[in-house]
Amino acid sequence: MAPATGVFVAALPLRGAFTSSHELLNAGRAMADALKEPLTAVLLGGHLSDQASELMERGADRVVIVECEALAKPNEELQAAALAQVFGGGAAKVLFPSTVNGRSLAARVSVLMKTGIATDVFEFAVEAGALKVKRAGYGGNIISEVTFSSQSCVMTLQAMVWPPAPRTAGKTGATDRVPFTPGATRTEFVAFEGGDSGEVDLASADIVVSGGRGVGGPDGFKVIRDLAKALGAAAGASRAAVDSGWIPYRYQVGLTGRTIRPKMYVACGISGQIQHLAGMSSAKTIVAVNPDPECPMMKAATLAVVGDLHELLPLIAAEVRKRKGA
Ligand SMILES: Cc1cc2nc3c(=O)[nH]c(=O)nc-3n(C[C@H](O)[C@H](O)[C@H](O)COP(=O)(O)OP(=O)(O)OC[C@H]3O[C@@H](n4cnc5c(N)ncnc54)[C@H](O)[C@@H]3O)c2cc1C
C-alpha cells in the first residue's frame, strides 16, 4: 500500500457500536475538505463483513480494512501496531475519540508514528495549509492552541462536539484490505464486565434527569432517581452535588464531567452555570425546576417550572406512571 496521506478516522467498535466513529467522520470530513485531502476510515477487527459501506455512506472516501482474528478482542497493543502499520511513514492526520480507549490508543499510535499528539480537541482550522487545533486542558481550566508543524499528527476529539455524520444511502468509495500479522504482546484481553446497576446509561440516554445543590443532600437524589425511573431516563448531577459527595463523579454533567445531547434534559435544583451548560446545552428540550425564575438554567429552559423540586418531582413521577399505566 502507498504511504498514507490525508485524514484518517480510527473506526473502532465499542461493544459493537460505532457511534463515536460517526462523530469522527463528521469532523474528519470537514478537516479533509479544508486541507483538500482524502478522508479514510480504518476499520479494525476480527469479523468485519458489512461495516465498510456505512463508513463510506457517512463520508469516508476510502475504507482500509484490517481484519484479523487476533483483533477480534480489544487488545490496544495489537490495535496500535495495526494502525501504525497502515499509517507507516506517511502524512496522516489521525483522529480518535476522546474516550478512555481512544486516548490510550492515540498515545500508543503517536509514539509508534513518532509524531505529535493533541488530546481533547474541540475546534480546528486550517491556516496557510497548516492544521491548528484548540484543546481543553486541566479539566477545562485552560484552552490551548496547537499548530502542527509536521504533516502527520494524532488527535483525540471531544465527544458530542461534532454531531454524527449523516448517512447518504448508496454513497460508495474505495476499499483496501491490509494484511496484519500480530506479534507477541505483553497484555491480554480477558473479559468485558459491564455494570449491573440496571440504570440507563447517561451518555446515550434520550432523557436525563439531573439534580444539583438544590436537592439538599444525598437523600434528595431519591426523587431525582425516582423520576428518572418513571421516565426511563438516566440520572445526572451538577458538580456541586458531586463535590458535596452526594452522588459519584460518573454522573457529573458539564465541562469537567460528561457532555451529553439527550432529547430532553430535566435540570432540578441546578442554577445553570456556564460549566454545567457546556455539558448539556445542546439537549433538544430543557426542562428546569427551580424556585428562582431568574437563574441561568431557567432562562435557558424550553419549559421553566418555578417551584420546589421536592414537592413537584414526586407529583410529576406519579403522573408519568399513571399515564404509562404503571
Ligand atoms: C473549571 C471548572 C469546571 C467546572 N465544571 C463543572 C461541571 O462539569 N459541571 C458542573 O455542574 N459544574 C461545574 N463547575 C461548577 C460550576 O461553576 C457551578 O459551581 C456548579 O455547576 C453549580 O452547581 P449547582 O447549579 O448544582 O449549584 P448552585 O449554583 O448552588 O445552584 C443550586 C440551585 O438550586 C436551586 N434550588 C434550591 N433549592 C431548591 C429546591 N428546593 N428545588 C429546586 N431548586 C432549588 C437554587 O435556586 C439554585 O438555582 C465547574 C467550575 C469550574 C471553575
GROMACS .gro file of C-alpha atoms and ligand atoms in nm:
model
  379
    1MET     CA    1   0.000   0.000   0.000
    2ALA     CA    2   0.122   0.354  -0.081
    3PRO     CA    3   0.228   0.575   0.214
    4ALA     CA    4  -0.080   0.705   0.394
    5THR     CA    5  -0.185   1.063   0.316
    6GLY     CA    6  -0.488   1.255   0.433
    7VAL     CA    7  -0.721   1.248   0.729
    8PHE     CA    8  -0.780   0.911   0.895
    9VAL     CA    9  -1.055   0.807   1.133
   10ALA     CA   10  -0.989   0.509   1.356
   11ALA     CA   11  -1.323   0.324   1.342
   12LEU     CA   12  -1.322   0.108   1.650
   13PRO     CA   13  -1.637  -0.071   1.755
   14LEU     CA   14  -1.718  -0.003   2.119
   15ARG     CA   15  -1.910  -0.307   2.232
   16GLY     CA   16  -2.045  -0.338   1.879
   17ALA     CA   17  -2.142   0.030   1.834
   18PHE     CA   18  -1.961   0.277   1.611
   19THR     CA   19  -2.126   0.595   1.749
   20SER     CA   20  -1.803   0.783   1.823
   21SER     CA   21  -1.665   0.690   1.479
   22HIS     CA   22  -1.966   0.860   1.322
   23GLU     CA   23  -1.882   1.184   1.506
   24LEU     CA   24  -1.518   1.150   1.396
   25LEU     CA   25  -1.630   1.105   1.036
   26ASN     CA   26  -1.821   1.433   1.051
   27ALA     CA   27  -1.521   1.622   1.190
   28GLY     CA   28  -1.284   1.429   0.963
   29ARG     CA   29  -1.486   1.517   0.652
   30ALA     CA   30  -1.471   1.888   0.737
   31MET     CA   31  -1.098   1.864   0.814
   32ALA     CA   32  -1.022   1.671   0.494
   33ASP     CA   33  -1.218   1.923   0.284
   34ALA     CA   34  -1.038   2.216   0.448
   35LEU     CA   35  -0.700   2.050   0.382
   36LYS     CA   36  -0.807   1.931   0.036
   37GLU     CA   37  -0.706   1.578   0.131
   38PRO     CA   38  -0.895   1.248   0.123
   39LEU     CA   39  -1.078   1.105   0.425
   40THR     CA   40  -1.007   0.742   0.508
   41ALA     CA   41  -1.167   0.527   0.777
   42VAL     CA   42  -0.958   0.244   0.915
   43LEU     CA   43  -1.167  -0.047   1.027
   44LEU     CA   44  -1.002  -0.288   1.267
   45GLY     CA   45  -1.149  -0.608   1.397
   46GLY     CA   46  -1.199  -0.979   1.376
   47HIS     CA   47  -1.511  -1.014   1.162
   48LEU     CA   48  -1.590  -0.705   0.957
   49SER     CA   49  -1.834  -0.824   0.694
   50ASP     CA   50  -2.053  -0.523   0.613
   51GLN     CA   51  -1.940  -0.224   0.818
   52ALA     CA   52  -1.729  -0.056   0.547
   53SER     CA   53  -2.029   0.055   0.340
   54GLU     CA   54  -2.178   0.254   0.628
   55LEU     CA   55  -1.847   0.435   0.688
   56MET     CA   56  -1.845   0.538   0.321
   57GLU     CA   57  -2.211   0.642   0.336
   58ARG     CA   58  -2.113   0.860   0.633
   59GLY     CA   59  -1.840   1.044   0.444
   60ALA     CA   60  -1.525   0.830   0.408
   61ASP     CA   61  -1.371   0.838   0.059
   62ARG     CA   62  -1.196   0.511   0.133
   63VAL     CA   63  -1.203   0.237   0.393
   64VAL     CA   64  -0.891   0.044   0.489
   65ILE     CA   65  -0.985  -0.289   0.642
   66VAL     CA   66  -0.752  -0.471   0.876
   67GLU     CA   67  -0.928  -0.796   0.953
   68CYS     CA   68  -0.755  -1.048   1.170
   69GLU     CA   69  -0.879  -1.298   1.427
   70ALA     CA   70  -0.635  -1.155   1.683
   71LEU     CA   71  -0.811  -0.815   1.654
   72ALA     CA   72  -1.150  -0.961   1.747
   73LYS     CA   73  -1.072  -0.887   2.112
   74PRO     CA   74  -0.978  -0.528   2.202
   75ASN     CA   75  -0.605  -0.550   2.271
   76GLU     CA   76  -0.458  -0.199   2.245
   77GLU     CA   77  -0.106  -0.319   2.171
   78LEU     CA   78  -0.227  -0.506   1.864
   79GLN     CA   79  -0.467  -0.231   1.757
   80ALA     CA   80  -0.191   0.031   1.780
   81ALA     CA   81   0.053  -0.189   1.586
   82ALA     CA   82  -0.207  -0.249   1.313
   83LEU     CA   83  -0.289   0.122   1.285
   84ALA     CA   84   0.077   0.228   1.281
   85GLN     CA   85   0.135  -0.023   1.002
   86VAL     CA   86  -0.143   0.141   0.798
   87PHE     CA   87  -0.007   0.494   0.851
   88GLY     CA   88   0.357   0.393   0.802
   89GLY     CA   89   0.578   0.697   0.745
   90GLY     CA   90   0.303   0.879   0.558
   91ALA     CA   91   0.146   1.221   0.610
   92ALA     CA   92  -0.155   1.104   0.809
   93LYS     CA   93  -0.369   1.316   1.039
   94VAL     CA   94  -0.527   1.052   1.260
   95LEU     CA   95  -0.847   1.107   1.461
   96PHE     CA   96  -0.952   0.909   1.769
   97PRO     CA   97  -1.241   0.967   2.008
   98SER     CA   98  -1.156   1.124   2.346
   99THR     CA   99  -1.272   0.811   2.526
  100VAL     CA  100  -1.062   0.610   2.770
  101ASN     CA  101  -0.971   0.363   2.493
  102GLY     CA  102  -0.936   0.631   2.226
  103ARG     CA  103  -0.691   0.835   2.434
  104SER     CA  104  -0.485   0.532   2.527
  105LEU     CA  105  -0.469   0.408   2.169
  106ALA     CA  106  -0.392   0.756   2.031
  107ALA     CA  107  -0.093   0.785   2.267
  108ARG     CA  108   0.042   0.447   2.158
  109VAL     CA  109  -0.005   0.528   1.788
  110SER     CA  110   0.162   0.870   1.817
  111VAL     CA  111   0.467   0.704   1.975
  112LEU     CA  112   0.480   0.439   1.702
  113MET     CA  113   0.438   0.708   1.433
  114LYS     CA  114   0.695   0.933   1.609
  115THR     CA  115   0.460   1.228   1.571
  116GLY     CA  116   0.283   1.490   1.784
  117ILE     CA  117  -0.048   1.445   1.961
  118ALA     CA  118  -0.324   1.684   2.077
  119THR     CA  119  -0.595   1.542   2.303
  120ASP     CA  120  -0.947   1.672   2.378
  121VAL     CA  121  -0.965   1.880   2.061
  122PHE     CA  122  -1.292   2.071   2.021
  123GLU     CA  123  -1.216   2.304   1.729
  124PHE     CA  124  -0.982   2.312   1.431
  125ALA     CA  125  -0.888   2.544   1.147
  126VAL     CA  126  -0.654   2.529   0.851
  127GLU     CA  127  -0.434   2.835   0.814
  128ALA     CA  128  -0.181   2.864   0.529
  129GLY     CA  129  -0.206   2.489   0.482
  130ALA     CA  130  -0.123   2.416   0.848
  131LEU     CA  131  -0.364   2.243   1.085
  132LYS     CA  132  -0.439   2.444   1.401
  133VAL     CA  133  -0.649   2.296   1.681
  134LYS     CA  134  -0.792   2.414   2.013
  135ARG     CA  135  -0.786   2.175   2.305
  136ALA     CA  136  -0.911   2.182   2.661
  137GLY     CA  137  -0.662   2.105   2.937
  138TYR     CA  138  -0.660   2.076   3.316
  139GLY     CA  139  -1.029   1.990   3.339
  140GLY     CA  140  -1.132   2.273   3.112
  141ASN     CA  141  -0.941   2.539   3.308
  142ILE     CA  142  -0.718   2.625   3.014
  143ILE     CA  143  -0.771   2.627   2.642
  144SER     CA  144  -0.455   2.585   2.436
  145GLU     CA  145  -0.395   2.627   2.066
  146VAL     CA  146  -0.172   2.379   1.889
  147THR     CA  147  -0.032   2.422   1.539
  148PHE     CA  148   0.110   2.103   1.393
  149SER     CA  149   0.435   2.170   1.213
  150SER     CA  150   0.459   1.826   1.056
  151GLN     CA  151   0.228   1.668   0.801
  152SER     CA  152   0.146   1.375   1.030
  153CYS     CA  153  -0.024   1.408   1.368
  154VAL     CA  154  -0.262   1.235   1.606
  155MET     CA  155  -0.566   1.390   1.772
  156THR     CA  156  -0.843   1.282   2.006
  157LEU     CA  157  -1.170   1.470   1.957
  158GLN     CA  158  -1.407   1.558   2.240
  159ALA     CA  159  -1.736   1.370   2.237
  160MET     CA  160  -2.060   1.539   2.127
  161VAL     CA  161  -1.888   1.844   1.979
  162TRP     CA  162  -1.947   1.723   1.622
  163PRO     CA  163  -2.282   1.550   1.562
  164PRO     CA  164  -2.269   1.205   1.396
  165ALA     CA  165  -2.207   1.229   1.019
  166PRO     CA  166  -2.535   1.197   0.831
  167ARG     CA  167  -2.577   0.888   0.616
  168THR     CA  168  -2.613   0.922   0.238
  169ALA     CA  169  -2.756   0.595   0.116
  170GLY     CA  170  -2.571   0.447  -0.180
  171LYS     CA  171  -2.255   0.664  -0.147
  172THR     CA  172  -1.959   0.443  -0.225
  173GLY     CA  173  -1.580   0.463  -0.217
  174ALA     CA  174  -1.264   0.256  -0.244
  175THR     CA  175  -1.183  -0.033  -0.016
  176ASP     CA  176  -0.835  -0.166   0.065
  177ARG     CA  177  -0.762  -0.477   0.266
  178VAL     CA  178  -0.434  -0.475   0.456
  179PRO     CA  179  -0.290  -0.799   0.593
  180PHE     CA  180  -0.173  -0.790   0.953
  181THR     CA  181   0.049  -1.038   1.132
  182PRO     CA  182   0.010  -0.995   1.507
  183GLY     CA  183   0.332  -1.010   1.703
  184ALA     CA  184   0.379  -1.108   2.065
  185THR     CA  185   0.202  -0.887   2.320
  186ARG     CA  186   0.257  -0.817   2.687
  187THR     CA  187  -0.112  -0.769   2.758
  188GLU     CA  188  -0.411  -0.994   2.709
  189PHE     CA  189  -0.780  -0.905   2.691
  190VAL     CA  190  -0.963  -1.125   2.939
  191ALA     CA  191  -1.326  -1.016   2.953
  192PHE     CA  192  -1.552  -0.714   2.949
  193GLU     CA  193  -1.773  -0.689   3.254
  194GLY     CA  194  -2.045  -0.427   3.225
  195GLY     CA  195  -2.201  -0.261   3.527
  196ASP     CA  196  -2.507  -0.439   3.665
  197SER     CA  197  -2.676  -0.133   3.813
  198GLY     CA  198  -2.973  -0.167   3.578
  199GLU     CA  199  -2.952   0.210   3.528
  200VAL     CA  200  -2.991   0.382   3.193
  201ASP     CA  201  -2.651   0.492   3.057
  202LEU     CA  202  -2.603   0.869   3.091
  203ALA     CA  203  -2.403   0.905   2.768
  204SER     CA  204  -2.666   0.751   2.541
  205ALA     CA  205  -2.991   0.830   2.725
  206ASP     CA  206  -3.273   1.005   2.540
  207ILE     CA  207  -3.390   1.165   2.863
  208VAL     CA  208  -3.171   1.274   3.156
  209VAL     CA  209  -3.299   1.392   3.493
  210SER     CA  210  -3.025   1.578   3.681
  211GLY     CA  211  -3.001   1.712   4.032
  212GLY     CA  212  -2.788   1.993   4.170
  213ARG     CA  213  -2.716   2.155   4.503
  214GLY     CA  214  -3.087   2.233   4.524
  215VAL     CA  215  -3.168   1.869   4.605
  216GLY     CA  216  -3.028   1.949   4.950
  217GLY     CA  217  -2.830   1.633   5.027
  218PRO     CA  218  -2.769   1.271   4.923
  219ASP     CA  219  -3.126   1.173   5.009
  220GLY     CA  220  -3.250   1.441   4.772
  221PHE     CA  221  -3.135   1.222   4.483
  222LYS     CA  222  -3.414   0.973   4.567
  223VAL     CA  223  -3.671   1.199   4.396
  224ILE     CA  224  -3.431   1.250   4.103
  225ARG     CA  225  -3.380   0.874   4.057
  226ASP     CA  226  -3.749   0.806   4.104
  227LEU     CA  227  -3.849   1.050   3.828
  228ALA     CA  228  -3.570   0.913   3.608
  229LYS     CA  229  -3.702   0.560   3.660
  230ALA     CA  230  -4.060   0.664   3.579
  231LEU     CA  231  -3.943   0.830   3.256
  232GLY     CA  232  -3.698   0.553   3.159
  233ALA     CA  233  -3.428   0.819   3.189
  234ALA     CA  234  -3.071   0.835   3.316
  235ALA     CA  235  -2.982   1.026   3.631
  236GLY     CA  236  -2.726   1.307   3.618
  237ALA     CA  237  -2.583   1.569   3.852
  238SER     CA  238  -2.409   1.903   3.875
  239ARG     CA  239  -2.055   1.933   4.004
  240ALA     CA  240  -2.179   2.098   4.323
  241ALA     CA  241  -2.372   1.780   4.407
  242VAL     CA  242  -2.077   1.558   4.310
  243ASP     CA  243  -1.824   1.768   4.504
  244SER     CA  244  -2.054   1.751   4.807
  245GLY     CA  245  -2.024   1.372   4.791
  246TRP     CA  246  -2.398   1.324   4.731
  247ILE     CA  247  -2.354   1.123   4.410
  248PRO     CA  248  -2.049   0.968   4.234
  249TYR     CA  249  -1.848   1.158   3.974
  250ARG     CA  250  -1.964   0.935   3.685
  251TYR     CA  251  -2.300   1.119   3.699
  252GLN     CA  252  -2.148   1.465   3.657
  253VAL     CA  253  -2.262   1.664   3.356
  254GLY     CA  254  -2.059   1.959   3.233
  255LEU     CA  255  -1.721   2.086   3.132
  256THR     CA  256  -1.534   1.856   3.368
  257GLY     CA  257  -1.797   1.581   3.353
  258ARG     CA  258  -1.990   1.423   3.067
  259THR     CA  259  -2.103   1.609   2.756
  260ILE     CA  260  -2.445   1.481   2.657
  261ARG     CA  261  -2.705   1.558   2.393
  262PRO     CA  262  -3.031   1.397   2.508
  263LYS     CA  263  -3.372   1.466   2.357
  264MET     CA  264  -3.482   1.604   2.695
  265TYR     CA  265  -3.277   1.731   2.992
  266VAL     CA  266  -3.461   1.788   3.318
  267ALA     CA  267  -3.248   2.014   3.543
  268CYS     CA  268  -3.368   2.010   3.902
  269GLY     CA  269  -3.210   2.243   4.156
  270ILE     CA  270  -2.931   2.340   3.914
  271SER     CA  271  -2.859   2.711   3.867
  272GLY     CA  272  -2.710   2.665   3.519
  273GLN     CA  273  -2.356   2.799   3.549
  274ILE     CA  274  -2.162   2.808   3.222
  275GLN     CA  275  -1.956   2.499   3.311
  276HIS     CA  276  -2.275   2.295   3.358
  277LEU     CA  277  -2.441   2.433   3.045
  278ALA     CA  278  -2.129   2.331   2.849
  279GLY     CA  279  -2.224   1.968   2.903
  280MET     CA  280  -2.595   1.975   2.819
  281SER     CA  281  -2.700   2.290   2.634
  282SER     CA  282  -2.742   2.101   2.306
  283ALA     CA  283  -3.028   1.896   2.453
  284LYS     CA  284  -3.332   1.933   2.226
  285THR     CA  285  -3.566   2.024   2.512
  286ILE     CA  286  -3.458   2.159   2.851
  287VAL     CA  287  -3.696   2.147   3.145
  288ALA     CA  288  -3.586   2.331   3.461
  289VAL     CA  289  -3.737   2.305   3.808
  290ASN     CA  290  -3.617   2.583   4.036
  291PRO     CA  291  -3.772   2.840   4.274
  292ASP     CA  292  -3.553   3.111   4.117
  293PRO     CA  293  -3.703   3.215   3.781
  294GLU     CA  294  -3.405   3.441   3.712
  295CYS     CA  295  -3.127   3.180   3.730
  296PRO     CA  296  -2.945   3.097   3.401
  297MET     CA  297  -3.091   2.744   3.377
  298MET     CA  298  -3.447   2.879   3.394
  299LYS     CA  299  -3.356   3.131   3.122
  300ALA     CA  300  -3.205   2.856   2.905
  301ALA     CA  301  -3.502   2.621   2.956
  302THR     CA  302  -3.764   2.539   2.697
  303LEU     CA  303  -4.001   2.484   2.991
  304ALA     CA  304  -3.920   2.660   3.320
  305VAL     CA  305  -4.116   2.531   3.619
  306VAL     CA  306  -4.096   2.765   3.920
  307GLY     CA  307  -4.113   2.564   4.240
  308ASP     CA  308  -3.961   2.326   4.491
  309LEU     CA  309  -3.831   2.003   4.337
  310HIS     CA  310  -3.922   1.804   4.650
  311GLU     CA  311  -4.287   1.897   4.603
  312LEU     CA  312  -4.304   1.883   4.226
  313LEU     CA  313  -4.094   1.581   4.126
  314PRO     CA  314  -4.300   1.317   4.313
  315LEU     CA  315  -4.616   1.461   4.157
  316ILE     CA  316  -4.463   1.453   3.807
  317ALA     CA  317  -4.333   1.096   3.860
  318ALA     CA  318  -4.678   0.983   3.978
  319GLU     CA  319  -4.844   1.144   3.675
  320VAL     CA  320  -4.592   0.981   3.438
  321ARG     CA  321  -4.659   0.640   3.594
  322LYS     CA  322  -5.034   0.698   3.571
  323ARG     CA  323  -5.012   0.790   3.202
  324LYS     CA  324  -4.787   0.491   3.132
  325GLY     CA  325  -5.041   0.272   3.310
  326ALA     CA  326  -4.779   0.154   3.556
  327LIG     C1  327  -1.308   2.478   3.588
  327LIG     C2  328  -1.446   2.449   3.637
  327LIG     C3  329  -1.512   2.339   3.587
  327LIG     C4  330  -1.642   2.310   3.628
  327LIG     N1  331  -1.706   2.201   3.576
  327LIG     C5  332  -1.834   2.180   3.609
  327LIG     C6  333  -1.905   2.070   3.552
  327LIG     O1  334  -1.853   1.989   3.477
  327LIG     N2  335  -2.035   2.056   3.586
  327LIG     C7  336  -2.099   2.139   3.674
  327LIG     O2  337  -2.218   2.118   3.701
  327LIG     N3  338  -2.033   2.242   3.730
  327LIG     C8  339  -1.903   2.261   3.701
  327LIG     N4  340  -1.836   2.364   3.762
  327LIG     C9  341  -1.900   2.433   3.875
  327LIG    C10  342  -2.000   2.540   3.833
  327LIG     O3  343  -1.933   2.662   3.815
  327LIG    C11  344  -2.110   2.558   3.942
  327LIG     O4  345  -2.047   2.585   4.065
  327LIG    C12  346  -2.199   2.436   3.958
  327LIG     O5  347  -2.247   2.395   3.834
  327LIG    C13  348  -2.317   2.475   4.048
  327LIG     O6  349  -2.395   2.363   4.070
  327LIG     P1  350  -2.549   2.380   4.106
  327LIG     O7  351  -2.618   2.452   3.997
  327LIG     O8  352  -2.598   2.246   4.145
  327LIG     O9  353  -2.542   2.467   4.240
  327LIG     P2  354  -2.587   2.617   4.267
  327LIG    O10  355  -2.524   2.710   4.171
  327LIG    O11  356  -2.563   2.639   4.411
  327LIG    O12  357  -2.743   2.616   4.237
  327LIG    C14  358  -2.837   2.550   4.313
  327LIG    C15  359  -2.973   2.580   4.253
  327LIG    O13  360  -3.072   2.507   4.324
  327LIG    C16  361  -3.187   2.588   4.335
  327LIG     N5  362  -3.268   2.533   4.445
  327LIG    C17  363  -3.252   2.549   4.578
  327LIG     N6  364  -3.347   2.482   4.644
  327LIG    C18  365  -3.426   2.423   4.551
  327LIG    C19  366  -3.541   2.339   4.559
  327LIG     N7  367  -3.595   2.302   4.676
  327LIG     N8  368  -3.597   2.297   4.443
  327LIG    C20  369  -3.545   2.333   4.323
  327LIG     N9  370  -3.435   2.410   4.311
  327LIG    C21  371  -3.376   2.455   4.425
  327LIG    C22  372  -3.133   2.726   4.360
  327LIG    O14  373  -3.230   2.826   4.330
  327LIG    C23  374  -3.014   2.728   4.266
  327LIG    O15  375  -3.051   2.777   4.138
  327LIG    C24  376  -1.706   2.394   3.722
  327LIG    C25  377  -1.639   2.506   3.772
  327LIG    C26  378  -1.511   2.533   3.730
  327LIG    C27  379  -1.441   2.656   3.783
   0.00000   0.00000   0.00000
